[in-house]
Coordinates of C-alpha atoms in Angstrom, one line a residue:
M1 CA 21.5 -3.9 -47.4
G2 CA 18.7 -4.8 -49.8
Y3 CA 17.8 -7.7 -47.5
L4 CA 17.6 -5.5 -44.5
M5 CA 15.5 -3.0 -46.3
S6 CA 13.0 -5.6 -47.4
L7 CA 12.9 -7.0 -43.9
L8 CA 12.1 -3.6 -42.5
V9 CA 9.4 -3.0 -45.1
H10 CA 7.8 -6.4 -44.3
K11 CA 7.8 -5.6 -40.5
Q12 CA 6.3 -2.2 -41.2
R13 CA 3.6 -3.7 -43.3
K14 CA 2.9 -6.2 -40.7
F15 CA 2.7 -3.5 -38.0
L16 CA 0.3 -1.4 -40.2
S17 CA -1.8 -4.4 -40.9
A18 CA -2.2 -5.2 -37.2
Q19 CA -3.1 -1.5 -36.6
T20 CA -5.6 -1.6 -39.4
E21 CA -7.2 -4.7 -38.1
A22 CA -7.5 -3.3 -34.6
Q23 CA -9.0 -0.1 -36.0
I24 CA -11.6 -2.1 -38.0
E25 CA -12.5 -4.1 -34.9
R26 CA -12.9 -0.9 -32.8
W27 CA -15.3 0.6 -35.4
A28 CA -17.2 -2.7 -35.7
V29 CA -17.7 -2.7 -31.9
R30 CA -18.9 0.9 -32.0
F31 CA -21.3 0.1 -34.8
M32 CA -22.7 -2.8 -32.8
A33 CA -23.2 -0.6 -29.8
I34 CA -24.9 2.2 -31.7
S35 CA -27.0 -0.3 -33.7
T36 CA -28.1 -2.0 -30.4
A37 CA -29.2 1.4 -29.0
A38 CA -31.0 2.1 -32.2
M39 CA -32.8 -1.3 -32.0
G40 CA -33.8 -0.4 -28.4
V41 CA -35.4 2.8 -29.7
I42 CA -37.2 0.8 -32.5
N43 CA -38.5 -1.6 -29.8
L44 CA -39.9 1.2 -27.7
L45 CA -41.5 3.0 -30.6
S46 CA -42.9 -0.2 -32.0
A47 CA -44.5 -1.1 -28.7
V48 CA -46.7 2.0 -28.7
M49 CA -47.5 2.1 -32.4
P50 CA -50.6 0.3 -33.6
A51 CA -50.1 -2.8 -35.7
L52 CA -51.1 -3.0 -39.4
A53 CA -54.8 -3.9 -39.6
D54 CA -54.5 -6.8 -42.0
R55 CA -51.7 -8.4 -40.0
L56 CA -53.5 -7.9 -36.8
I57 CA -56.6 -9.6 -38.1
L58 CA -54.5 -12.6 -39.2
L59 CA -52.7 -12.7 -35.9
S60 CA -55.9 -12.5 -33.8
K61 CA -57.1 -15.8 -35.4
I62 CA -54.0 -17.5 -34.0
L63 CA -53.1 -15.9 -30.7
P64 CA -55.2 -14.7 -27.8
M65 CA -55.3 -10.9 -27.0
E66 CA -53.4 -11.4 -23.7
V67 CA -50.4 -12.8 -25.6
R68 CA -50.4 -9.8 -28.0
Y69 CA -50.6 -7.3 -25.2
G70 CA -48.0 -9.0 -23.2
S71 CA -45.7 -9.1 -26.2
R72 CA -46.0 -5.3 -26.5
L73 CA -44.8 -4.8 -22.9
A74 CA -42.1 -7.4 -23.3
S75 CA -40.9 -5.6 -26.5
A76 CA -40.8 -2.3 -24.6
L77 CA -38.8 -3.9 -21.8
A78 CA -36.4 -5.6 -24.2
G79 CA -35.9 -2.2 -25.9
F80 CA -35.1 -0.5 -22.7
A81 CA -32.6 -3.3 -21.9
L82 CA -31.0 -2.9 -25.3
L83 CA -30.5 0.8 -24.6
V84 CA -28.7 0.0 -21.3
L85 CA -26.7 -2.9 -22.8
A86 CA -25.4 -0.7 -25.7
F87 CA -23.1 1.0 -23.2
G88 CA -21.8 -2.4 -22.0
L89 CA -21.2 -3.4 -25.6
G90 CA -19.2 -0.3 -26.2
R91 CA -17.0 -1.4 -23.3
R92 CA -16.6 -4.9 -24.9
K93 CA -18.3 -6.6 -21.9
R94 CA -18.8 -10.3 -22.3
A95 CA -21.8 -10.2 -20.0
A96 CA -23.4 -7.4 -22.2
W97 CA -22.8 -9.6 -25.3
M98 CA -24.7 -12.5 -23.7
L99 CA -27.5 -10.4 -22.4
T100 CA -27.8 -8.5 -25.7
G101 CA -28.2 -11.8 -27.5
I102 CA -31.1 -12.8 -25.2
A103 CA -32.7 -9.4 -25.6
L104 CA -32.5 -9.6 -29.4
V105 CA -34.1 -13.1 -29.4
V106 CA -36.9 -11.7 -27.2
S107 CA -37.2 -8.7 -29.6
I108 CA -37.6 -11.1 -32.6
L109 CA -40.3 -13.1 -30.9
T110 CA -42.2 -10.1 -29.5
H111 CA -42.2 -8.3 -32.8
L112 CA -43.8 -11.3 -34.5
L113 CA -46.2 -12.0 -31.7
K114 CA -47.5 -8.5 -31.1
G115 CA -48.3 -7.6 -34.8
L116 CA -46.4 -9.7 -37.3
D117 CA -43.8 -6.9 -37.5
V118 CA -41.5 -8.8 -39.8
E119 CA -39.4 -5.8 -40.7
E120 CA -38.4 -5.1 -37.1
A121 CA -37.9 -8.8 -36.4
A122 CA -35.6 -9.0 -39.5
V123 CA -33.5 -6.0 -38.2
A124 CA -33.2 -7.7 -34.8
G125 CA -32.2 -10.9 -36.5
G126 CA -29.5 -9.2 -38.5
L127 CA -28.1 -7.6 -35.4
L128 CA -28.1 -11.0 -33.7
L129 CA -26.1 -12.5 -36.5
L130 CA -23.6 -9.6 -36.4
L131 CA -23.4 -10.0 -32.7
I132 CA -22.5 -13.7 -33.1
L133 CA -19.9 -12.9 -35.8
L134 CA -18.2 -10.3 -33.5
R135 CA -18.3 -12.6 -30.4
N136 CA -14.5 -12.6 -30.0
S137 CA -14.4 -8.8 -29.8
F138 CA -16.3 -8.9 -26.5
H139 CA -13.9 -10.2 -23.9
A140 CA -14.0 -7.7 -21.0
H141 CA -14.9 -9.5 -17.8
S142 CA -17.4 -8.4 -15.2
D143 CA -16.8 -8.5 -11.5
P144 CA -17.5 -12.1 -10.4
P145 CA -18.9 -11.2 -6.9
S146 CA -21.0 -8.5 -8.5
W147 CA -22.2 -10.9 -11.2
R148 CA -23.3 -13.4 -8.5
Q149 CA -24.9 -10.6 -6.5
G150 CA -26.8 -9.6 -9.6
L151 CA -28.2 -13.1 -10.1
W152 CA -29.1 -13.3 -6.4
V153 CA -30.9 -9.9 -6.7
L154 CA -32.9 -11.2 -9.6
A155 CA -33.9 -14.3 -7.8
G156 CA -34.6 -12.5 -4.5
S157 CA -36.6 -9.8 -6.2
F158 CA -38.8 -12.4 -8.0
L159 CA -39.6 -14.1 -4.6
F160 CA -40.1 -10.7 -2.9
T161 CA -42.4 -9.5 -5.6
L162 CA -44.4 -12.7 -5.5
A163 CA -44.9 -12.2 -1.8
Y164 CA -45.6 -8.5 -2.1
G165 CA -48.1 -9.0 -4.9
T166 CA -49.9 -12.0 -3.5
I167 CA -50.4 -10.5 0.0
G168 CA -51.3 -7.1 -1.6
F169 CA -53.9 -8.5 -3.9
Y170 CA -55.3 -10.7 -1.2
L171 CA -55.6 -7.8 1.4
L172 CA -56.6 -5.1 -1.1
D173 CA -59.1 -6.9 -3.2
R174 CA -61.7 -4.3 -2.3
H175 CA -59.8 -1.9 -4.7
F176 CA -60.4 -4.3 -7.6
H177 CA -63.3 -6.0 -9.4
V178 CA -61.9 -9.4 -8.4
D179 CA -62.4 -11.0 -5.0
F180 CA -58.9 -12.5 -4.7
S181 CA -58.2 -15.8 -2.9
L182 CA -54.6 -16.5 -2.1
P183 CA -54.1 -18.8 -5.2
A184 CA -55.8 -16.2 -7.4
A185 CA -53.6 -13.5 -5.9
L186 CA -50.5 -15.5 -6.5
R187 CA -51.6 -16.3 -10.1
Q188 CA -52.3 -12.6 -10.8
T189 CA -48.8 -11.6 -9.5
I190 CA -47.0 -14.2 -11.6
M191 CA -48.8 -13.1 -14.7
M192 CA -48.0 -9.4 -14.1
F193 CA -44.4 -10.0 -13.1
A194 CA -43.3 -12.8 -15.4
A195 CA -45.7 -12.7 -18.4
F196 CA -46.3 -8.9 -18.5
D197 CA -50.1 -9.5 -18.6
N198 CA -52.6 -7.9 -16.3
S199 CA -55.3 -10.6 -17.2
G200 CA -58.0 -8.0 -17.5
L201 CA -57.3 -6.5 -14.0
E202 CA -59.5 -3.5 -13.5
P203 CA -58.7 -1.3 -10.4
L204 CA -61.7 0.4 -8.8
T205 CA -59.7 3.1 -7.0
G206 CA -56.6 5.2 -7.5
Y207 CA -54.8 3.2 -4.8
G208 CA -55.6 0.0 -6.7
R209 CA -54.0 1.4 -9.8
Y210 CA -51.0 2.6 -7.8
F211 CA -50.5 -0.9 -6.3
A212 CA -50.8 -2.6 -9.7
F213 CA -48.2 -0.3 -11.2
S214 CA -45.9 -0.6 -8.2
I215 CA -45.4 -4.3 -9.1
Y216 CA -43.9 -3.2 -12.4
G217 CA -41.9 -0.5 -10.6
I218 CA -40.3 -3.1 -8.3
A219 CA -39.6 -5.4 -11.3
L220 CA -37.9 -2.5 -13.3
A221 CA -35.9 -1.3 -10.3
T222 CA -34.5 -4.7 -9.4
F223 CA -33.8 -5.4 -13.1
L224 CA -31.8 -2.2 -13.4
Y225 CA -29.8 -2.9 -10.2
A226 CA -29.1 -6.5 -11.4
L227 CA -28.0 -5.3 -14.8
R228 CA -25.6 -2.8 -13.1
M229 CA -24.1 -5.6 -11.1
L230 CA -23.8 -7.8 -14.2
L231 CA -22.0 -5.1 -16.2
R232 CA -19.7 -3.9 -13.3
P233 CA -16.0 -3.8 -14.0
V234 CA -13.7 -6.2 -12.1
L235 CA -13.0 -4.7 -8.6
V236 CA -9.8 -5.2 -6.7
R237 CA -11.1 -6.0 -3.2
E238 CA -8.0 -7.3 -1.5
P239 CA -4.3 -6.2 -1.7
A240 CA -1.6 -8.3 -3.3
T241 CA -0.8 -11.5 -1.5
A242 CA 2.4 -12.0 0.5
A243 CA 3.7 -14.2 -2.3
E244 CA 3.0 -11.6 -5.0
R245 CA 4.7 -8.9 -2.9
Q246 CA 7.8 -11.1 -2.5
R247 CA 7.9 -11.8 -6.2
A248 CA 7.5 -8.1 -7.0
A249 CA 10.2 -7.2 -4.5
A250 CA 12.7 -9.6 -6.1
I251 CA 12.0 -8.1 -9.6
V252 CA 12.3 -4.5 -8.3
Q253 CA 15.6 -5.4 -6.5
N254 CA 17.1 -6.7 -9.7
Y255 CA 15.7 -4.2 -12.3
G256 CA 14.6 -1.1 -10.4
R257 CA 16.2 2.0 -11.9
T258 CA 14.0 5.0 -11.2
A259 CA 12.8 7.1 -8.3
L260 CA 9.5 5.2 -8.5
A261 CA 10.9 1.8 -7.9
R262 CA 10.5 1.8 -4.1
A263 CA 7.0 3.2 -4.4
A264 CA 6.1 0.2 -6.6
L265 CA 6.3 -1.9 -3.4
F266 CA 3.9 0.2 -1.3
E267 CA 0.9 -1.7 0.1
D268 CA -1.6 0.2 -2.1
K269 CA -0.3 -1.6 -5.2
S270 CA -1.5 -4.6 -7.1
Y271 CA 0.8 -6.5 -9.4
F272 CA 0.6 -7.8 -13.0
F273 CA 3.4 -10.2 -13.8
T274 CA 4.5 -11.0 -17.4
S275 CA 5.9 -14.2 -18.8
G276 CA 9.0 -12.3 -19.7
G277 CA 9.9 -11.6 -16.1
S278 CA 8.5 -8.0 -15.7
V279 CA 6.1 -6.6 -13.2
V280 CA 3.6 -3.7 -13.5
A281 CA 2.6 -2.1 -10.2
Y282 CA -0.8 -0.5 -10.5
A283 CA -3.9 0.6 -8.6
A284 CA -7.4 0.1 -9.8
R285 CA -10.3 2.4 -9.0
G286 CA -13.7 1.9 -10.5
R287 CA -13.2 1.6 -14.3
G288 CA -9.6 2.9 -14.3
A289 CA -6.2 1.2 -13.7
M290 CA -3.2 3.4 -13.2
A291 CA 0.3 1.9 -13.6
L292 CA 3.1 3.5 -11.7
G293 CA 6.0 4.2 -14.2
D294 CA 7.2 1.8 -16.8
P295 CA 7.1 -1.9 -16.4
I296 CA 10.0 -3.1 -14.2
G297 CA 12.0 -6.0 -15.6
P298 CA 14.3 -7.0 -18.5
K299 CA 14.6 -4.2 -21.0
E300 CA 13.8 -6.6 -23.9
D301 CA 10.5 -7.4 -22.3
A302 CA 9.3 -3.8 -21.9
A303 CA 7.3 -3.5 -25.1
A304 CA 5.6 -6.9 -24.6
A305 CA 4.8 -6.0 -20.9
I306 CA 3.0 -2.8 -22.0
V307 CA 0.9 -4.7 -24.5
A308 CA 0.1 -7.5 -22.0
F309 CA -1.0 -5.0 -19.3
R310 CA -3.1 -3.1 -21.8
D311 CA -4.9 -6.4 -22.8
F312 CA -5.2 -7.4 -19.1
C313 CA -7.0 -4.1 -18.4
R314 CA -9.3 -4.5 -21.3
R315 CA -10.3 -8.0 -20.1
N316 CA -11.2 -6.5 -16.7
D317 CA -13.1 -3.6 -18.2
W318 CA -10.5 -1.1 -17.0
T319 CA -9.2 2.0 -18.7
P320 CA -5.4 1.7 -18.5
A321 CA -2.8 4.4 -18.1
F322 CA 0.9 4.6 -17.2
L323 CA 2.1 7.5 -15.0
E324 CA 5.5 9.1 -15.1
I325 CA 7.0 7.1 -17.9
L326 CA 10.5 7.8 -19.2
P327 CA 11.3 9.5 -22.5
D328 CA 13.2 6.5 -23.9
S329 CA 10.1 4.3 -23.6
L330 CA 7.7 6.4 -25.6
D331 CA 8.1 4.5 -28.9
A332 CA 7.0 1.3 -27.2
Y333 CA 3.8 2.9 -25.9
H334 CA 3.0 4.5 -29.2
Q335 CA 3.4 1.1 -30.9
A336 CA 1.0 -0.4 -28.4
G337 CA -1.6 2.2 -29.3
F338 CA -1.1 4.7 -26.5
Q339 CA -0.9 8.4 -26.7
T340 CA 1.4 10.4 -24.4
F341 CA 1.9 13.9 -23.1
C342 CA 4.3 15.5 -20.6
I343 CA 3.0 15.9 -17.0
G344 CA 6.1 17.5 -15.5
H345 CA 9.9 17.3 -15.1
E346 CA 12.0 15.4 -12.6
A347 CA 14.8 17.3 -11.0
I348 CA 18.1 15.4 -11.1
V349 CA 21.2 16.9 -9.4
A350 CA 24.6 15.7 -10.6
L351 CA 26.5 15.2 -7.4
E352 CA 30.0 15.2 -8.8
S353 CA 29.7 18.9 -9.7
Y354 CA 27.5 19.8 -6.7
T355 CA 28.8 22.6 -4.5
L356 CA 27.5 25.6 -2.5
Q357 CA 30.4 27.8 -3.8
G358 CA 29.9 30.4 -6.4
S359 CA 27.7 33.4 -6.8
E360 CA 24.8 31.4 -8.2
N361 CA 24.6 29.5 -4.9
K362 CA 24.9 32.6 -2.7
N363 CA 21.3 32.6 -1.4
V364 CA 21.3 28.9 -0.4
R365 CA 24.8 29.2 1.1
N366 CA 23.8 32.2 3.2
A367 CA 20.6 30.5 4.4
V368 CA 22.5 27.3 5.4
N369 CA 25.2 29.3 7.2
K370 CA 22.7 31.3 9.1
M371 CA 20.9 28.2 10.3
I372 CA 24.2 26.6 11.5
R373 CA 25.2 29.8 13.3
S374 CA 21.7 29.8 15.0
G375 CA 22.4 26.3 16.4
Y376 CA 20.7 24.1 13.8
R377 CA 22.4 20.9 12.8
F378 CA 21.8 18.1 10.3
Q379 CA 22.1 14.3 10.8
V380 CA 21.3 11.2 8.8
H381 CA 20.0 8.3 10.9
L382 CA 20.6 4.9 9.3
P383 CA 18.2 2.0 9.9
P384 CA 16.8 0.8 12.1
V385 CA 15.6 4.3 13.1
P386 CA 14.7 4.4 16.9
D387 CA 11.1 4.5 18.0
H388 CA 11.6 7.7 20.0
L389 CA 12.8 9.6 16.9
L390 CA 9.9 8.2 14.8
H391 CA 7.4 9.5 17.4
A392 CA 9.0 12.9 17.2
L393 CA 8.9 12.8 13.4
R394 CA 5.2 11.8 13.5
W395 CA 4.4 14.9 15.5
I396 CA 6.2 17.1 12.9
S397 CA 4.3 15.3 10.1
D398 CA 0.9 15.7 11.7
A399 CA 1.5 19.4 12.4
W400 CA 2.6 19.9 8.7
L401 CA -0.5 18.1 7.4
T402 CA -2.7 20.2 9.6
A403 CA -1.1 23.4 8.4
Q404 CA -1.4 22.4 4.8
H405 CA -5.1 21.5 5.3
G406 CA -4.4 18.3 3.6
S407 CA -4.1 14.6 4.0
E408 CA -1.5 12.0 3.1
M409 CA -1.1 11.3 -0.6
R410 CA -0.3 7.9 -1.9
F411 CA 0.5 5.9 -5.0
S412 CA 3.7 7.6 -6.3
L413 CA 4.4 9.1 -2.9
G414 CA 4.9 7.4 0.5
W415 CA 2.9 8.3 3.6
F416 CA 4.0 8.4 7.2
D417 CA 4.3 4.7 8.2
E418 CA 6.7 3.9 11.0
D419 CA 7.7 0.5 9.5
Y420 CA 8.5 2.2 6.2
L421 CA 10.6 5.0 7.8
R422 CA 12.3 2.7 10.3
N423 CA 13.9 0.6 7.6
G424 CA 15.6 3.3 5.5
P425 CA 17.9 6.4 6.0
V426 CA 16.2 9.4 7.5
A427 CA 17.7 12.9 7.2
V428 CA 16.8 15.2 10.2
V429 CA 17.4 18.8 11.0
Y430 CA 17.6 19.5 14.7
G431 CA 16.8 22.9 16.3
P432 CA 18.9 24.8 18.9
D433 CA 17.0 22.9 21.6
D434 CA 18.1 19.6 20.0
Q435 CA 14.6 18.7 18.9
P436 CA 13.7 17.6 15.3
V437 CA 12.2 20.4 13.2
A438 CA 12.3 18.9 9.7
F439 CA 13.0 15.6 8.1
A440 CA 13.1 13.6 4.8
N441 CA 13.5 9.9 4.2
L442 CA 16.1 8.8 1.6
V443 CA 15.3 6.0 -0.9
S444 CA 17.8 4.0 -3.1
E445 CA 17.0 3.3 -6.7
Y446 CA 18.4 -0.2 -6.6
Q447 CA 20.3 -0.8 -9.9
K448 CA 21.0 2.9 -10.6
N449 CA 23.6 4.8 -8.6
E450 CA 21.1 7.4 -7.6
I451 CA 19.3 8.3 -4.4
T452 CA 16.0 10.1 -4.0
I453 CA 13.7 11.5 -1.3
D454 CA 10.1 10.6 -0.5
L455 CA 8.5 12.3 2.5
M456 CA 9.5 15.9 3.1
R457 CA 8.0 17.4 6.3
R458 CA 8.9 20.4 8.5
Y459 CA 7.4 21.9 11.6
P460 CA 5.2 24.8 10.4
K461 CA 6.7 27.3 12.8
A462 CA 10.3 26.3 12.0
A463 CA 12.7 29.1 11.1
S464 CA 13.0 30.2 7.5
G465 CA 15.9 28.4 5.9
V466 CA 15.4 25.0 7.6
M467 CA 14.5 23.3 4.3
E468 CA 17.6 24.8 2.5
L469 CA 19.7 23.3 5.3
L470 CA 18.0 20.0 5.0
F471 CA 18.4 19.7 1.2
A472 CA 21.9 21.1 0.9
S473 CA 23.1 18.8 3.6
M474 CA 21.4 15.7 2.0
L475 CA 23.1 16.5 -1.3
Q476 CA 26.4 16.8 0.3
W477 CA 25.9 13.5 2.3
A478 CA 24.9 11.6 -0.8
K479 CA 27.9 12.9 -2.6
E480 CA 30.2 11.7 0.2
Q481 CA 28.5 8.3 0.1
G482 CA 29.5 7.9 -3.6
Y483 CA 26.1 8.4 -5.3
A484 CA 26.3 9.8 -8.8
T485 CA 23.0 11.7 -8.8
F486 CA 20.2 12.8 -6.5
S487 CA 16.6 13.0 -7.6
L488 CA 14.6 15.8 -6.0
G489 CA 11.4 14.2 -7.4
L490 CA 8.8 15.3 -10.0
S491 CA 7.8 18.9 -10.3
G492 CA 4.2 18.3 -11.5
L493 CA 3.1 20.4 -14.5
A494 CA 6.5 22.3 -14.5
G495 CA 7.1 23.4 -18.1
V496 CA 3.9 21.8 -19.3
G497 CA 1.7 23.7 -21.8
E498 CA 3.8 26.9 -21.7
R499 CA 5.2 26.9 -25.3
P500 CA 3.0 27.7 -28.3
T501 CA 4.0 24.4 -29.9
D502 CA 2.9 22.3 -26.9
P503 CA 0.0 19.9 -27.5
Q504 CA -3.5 21.2 -26.7
T505 CA -3.8 18.4 -24.0
E506 CA -0.8 19.9 -22.1
K507 CA -2.3 23.4 -22.3
V508 CA -5.6 22.1 -20.8
L509 CA -3.6 20.2 -18.1
K510 CA -1.8 23.4 -17.2
A511 CA -5.1 25.2 -16.8
I512 CA -6.4 22.4 -14.5
G513 CA -3.2 22.5 -12.5
E514 CA -3.8 26.2 -11.8
S515 CA -7.0 25.4 -9.9
L516 CA -5.3 22.5 -8.1
N517 CA -2.3 24.4 -7.0
R518 CA -3.7 25.2 -3.6
F519 CA -3.7 21.5 -2.8
Y520 CA -0.4 20.4 -4.4
H521 CA 1.7 23.7 -4.4
F522 CA 3.3 22.8 -7.8
K523 CA 4.8 26.2 -8.3
G524 CA 6.4 26.6 -4.9
L525 CA 8.0 23.2 -5.0
H526 CA 9.4 23.8 -8.5
E527 CA 10.9 27.1 -7.5
F528 CA 12.5 25.6 -4.4
K529 CA 14.1 22.7 -6.3
E530 CA 15.4 25.2 -8.9
K531 CA 17.7 26.6 -6.2
F532 CA 19.9 23.5 -6.5
H533 CA 20.4 23.8 -10.3
P534 CA 19.2 20.4 -11.3
R535 CA 18.8 19.2 -14.9
W536 CA 15.1 18.7 -15.7
E537 CA 14.0 15.4 -17.4
P538 CA 10.5 15.1 -18.8
R539 CA 8.1 12.5 -17.5
Y540 CA 4.9 11.5 -19.4
L541 CA 1.5 10.0 -19.0
A542 CA 0.4 7.3 -21.5
Y543 CA -3.3 6.8 -22.3
L544 CA -5.2 5.0 -25.1
G545 CA -7.2 7.8 -26.5
V546 CA -8.7 11.3 -25.9
A547 CA -12.1 9.7 -25.0
D548 CA -10.3 8.0 -22.1
L549 CA -8.8 11.1 -20.6
P550 CA -11.7 12.0 -18.2
Q551 CA -11.6 8.5 -16.7
V552 CA -7.8 8.6 -16.6
M553 CA -7.8 11.9 -14.7
I554 CA -10.4 10.7 -12.3
T555 CA -8.4 7.6 -11.6
L556 CA -5.2 9.7 -11.2
V557 CA -6.9 11.8 -8.5
R558 CA -8.5 8.8 -6.7
V559 CA -5.2 6.8 -6.5
H560 CA -3.3 9.8 -5.1
S561 CA -5.8 11.6 -3.0
G562 CA -8.5 9.1 -2.1
D563 CA -12.2 9.0 -3.0
D564 CA -13.0 11.9 -0.6
F565 CA -10.9 14.4 -2.6
W566 CA -13.9 15.9 -4.4
W567 CA -15.6 16.8 -1.1
R568 CA -12.4 18.4 0.3
Y569 CA -12.0 20.3 -3.0
L570 CA -15.5 21.7 -2.9
A571 CA -15.1 22.6 0.7
G572 CA -11.9 24.4 -0.1
R573 CA -9.8 22.4 2.3

């Protein structure tokens, strides 16, 4: 017993030590980012402040005036760059680390050249030393195509500005004191664009002043655009390859055990594979990456897979999150530095005890019996589902979406795709005229003896009670097929933020959900599922910190509803 206790204490100390080191590193990175921004402000202020007279006299004996003036402008531009790069450092961007080092070197030189400002140069030198010492903390990648595009923009802008300035000075020399030849116009443009020196240029007219400043404007605009490209997070431009999908399908087949397992194989997913044999299905949008459920794979690899995906996202400059994770995996997320909160409850019906008998089922039983007496019937079509039926179901789906003023959702839900529906069981309710009026597709959970539903659609003018007939009949069919449980899916925000003891995050989420209810109909779906007396199991969202929540929420909306959701929301559709 003593040995076990000592071992536990050792592991706990090791875990705390790792957490402490990570916390120190985070604060060091934040300090570096804040200090870099402060250095940018120092550069900008120093560029407009006059130099000390005695130092300026000494410097004027060594350097020409053009170099001193050019150094002031270069110092200001380096300061502006440091302000922008500070945000990249806060995101641990490797590109920002490299560019900050260059900007600090420029700052050191320009502070010395413009007025022997040794103090400012020393501060920049200290920051440069700290930046070098922290080099291993800046490991987030930038998007390679964007990086190349940024470099091409810099090169192209330089050539364009040379042509713009040369032709402009040559044709507009009447607006200046100088009669420009082509070589002189080229030389003047190079000095202004590359050396930040106007070489005593004196415009005669307002248009001449405008043209001279427009060269700096072009330089600044192209510099900012190139910097944005260089600091851009990695973008997922293409879906997973066929080989990756086959590999993911094999893992899901062997280890899938939740209602999300089939959704992990939808075409909107990318895949992260671990050395331990797990796969994380995710979608990346901008700076966010949303993983669907827990990692799928061997149970002993779950904790390592969470950490590996977290580090993978950091390298790509993504903010990671895991959606709809199970309660039994919360400890692994907490140990990996994630925070969690409940986002809703999944409705699970125990089929062994399922029945329509009894007073508590009276309303559903009456609705089902009424539909049957009116000539409605239920049927499950096993794969392959015939094309003529799929065409009829698409008509129902389109009518339903039109009535809901919505569009197909994705990520954790399927969308109407004939190949997807053709290859699985589809439950259909037929009307008295023997035409389909409602349907749902049924999805297995692989290694768990449970079945679930994905798409649920009905014709908007179908008689009241058609969905009760559909669900009651699906549950009975699944019970006869030998399934142990039936998942009715997640009731988003159900039971979230309602108790006084619930976290503040859940209360805020509940308030947001109230405004989104017209799109997702959370309350109505929950009340309908409650008719079948399921047990409610909580599902959680894992995120790294409160500061990440805005980005996580934006990513969550984008992966589910698309990038045009905000326009539809503002339009009230």
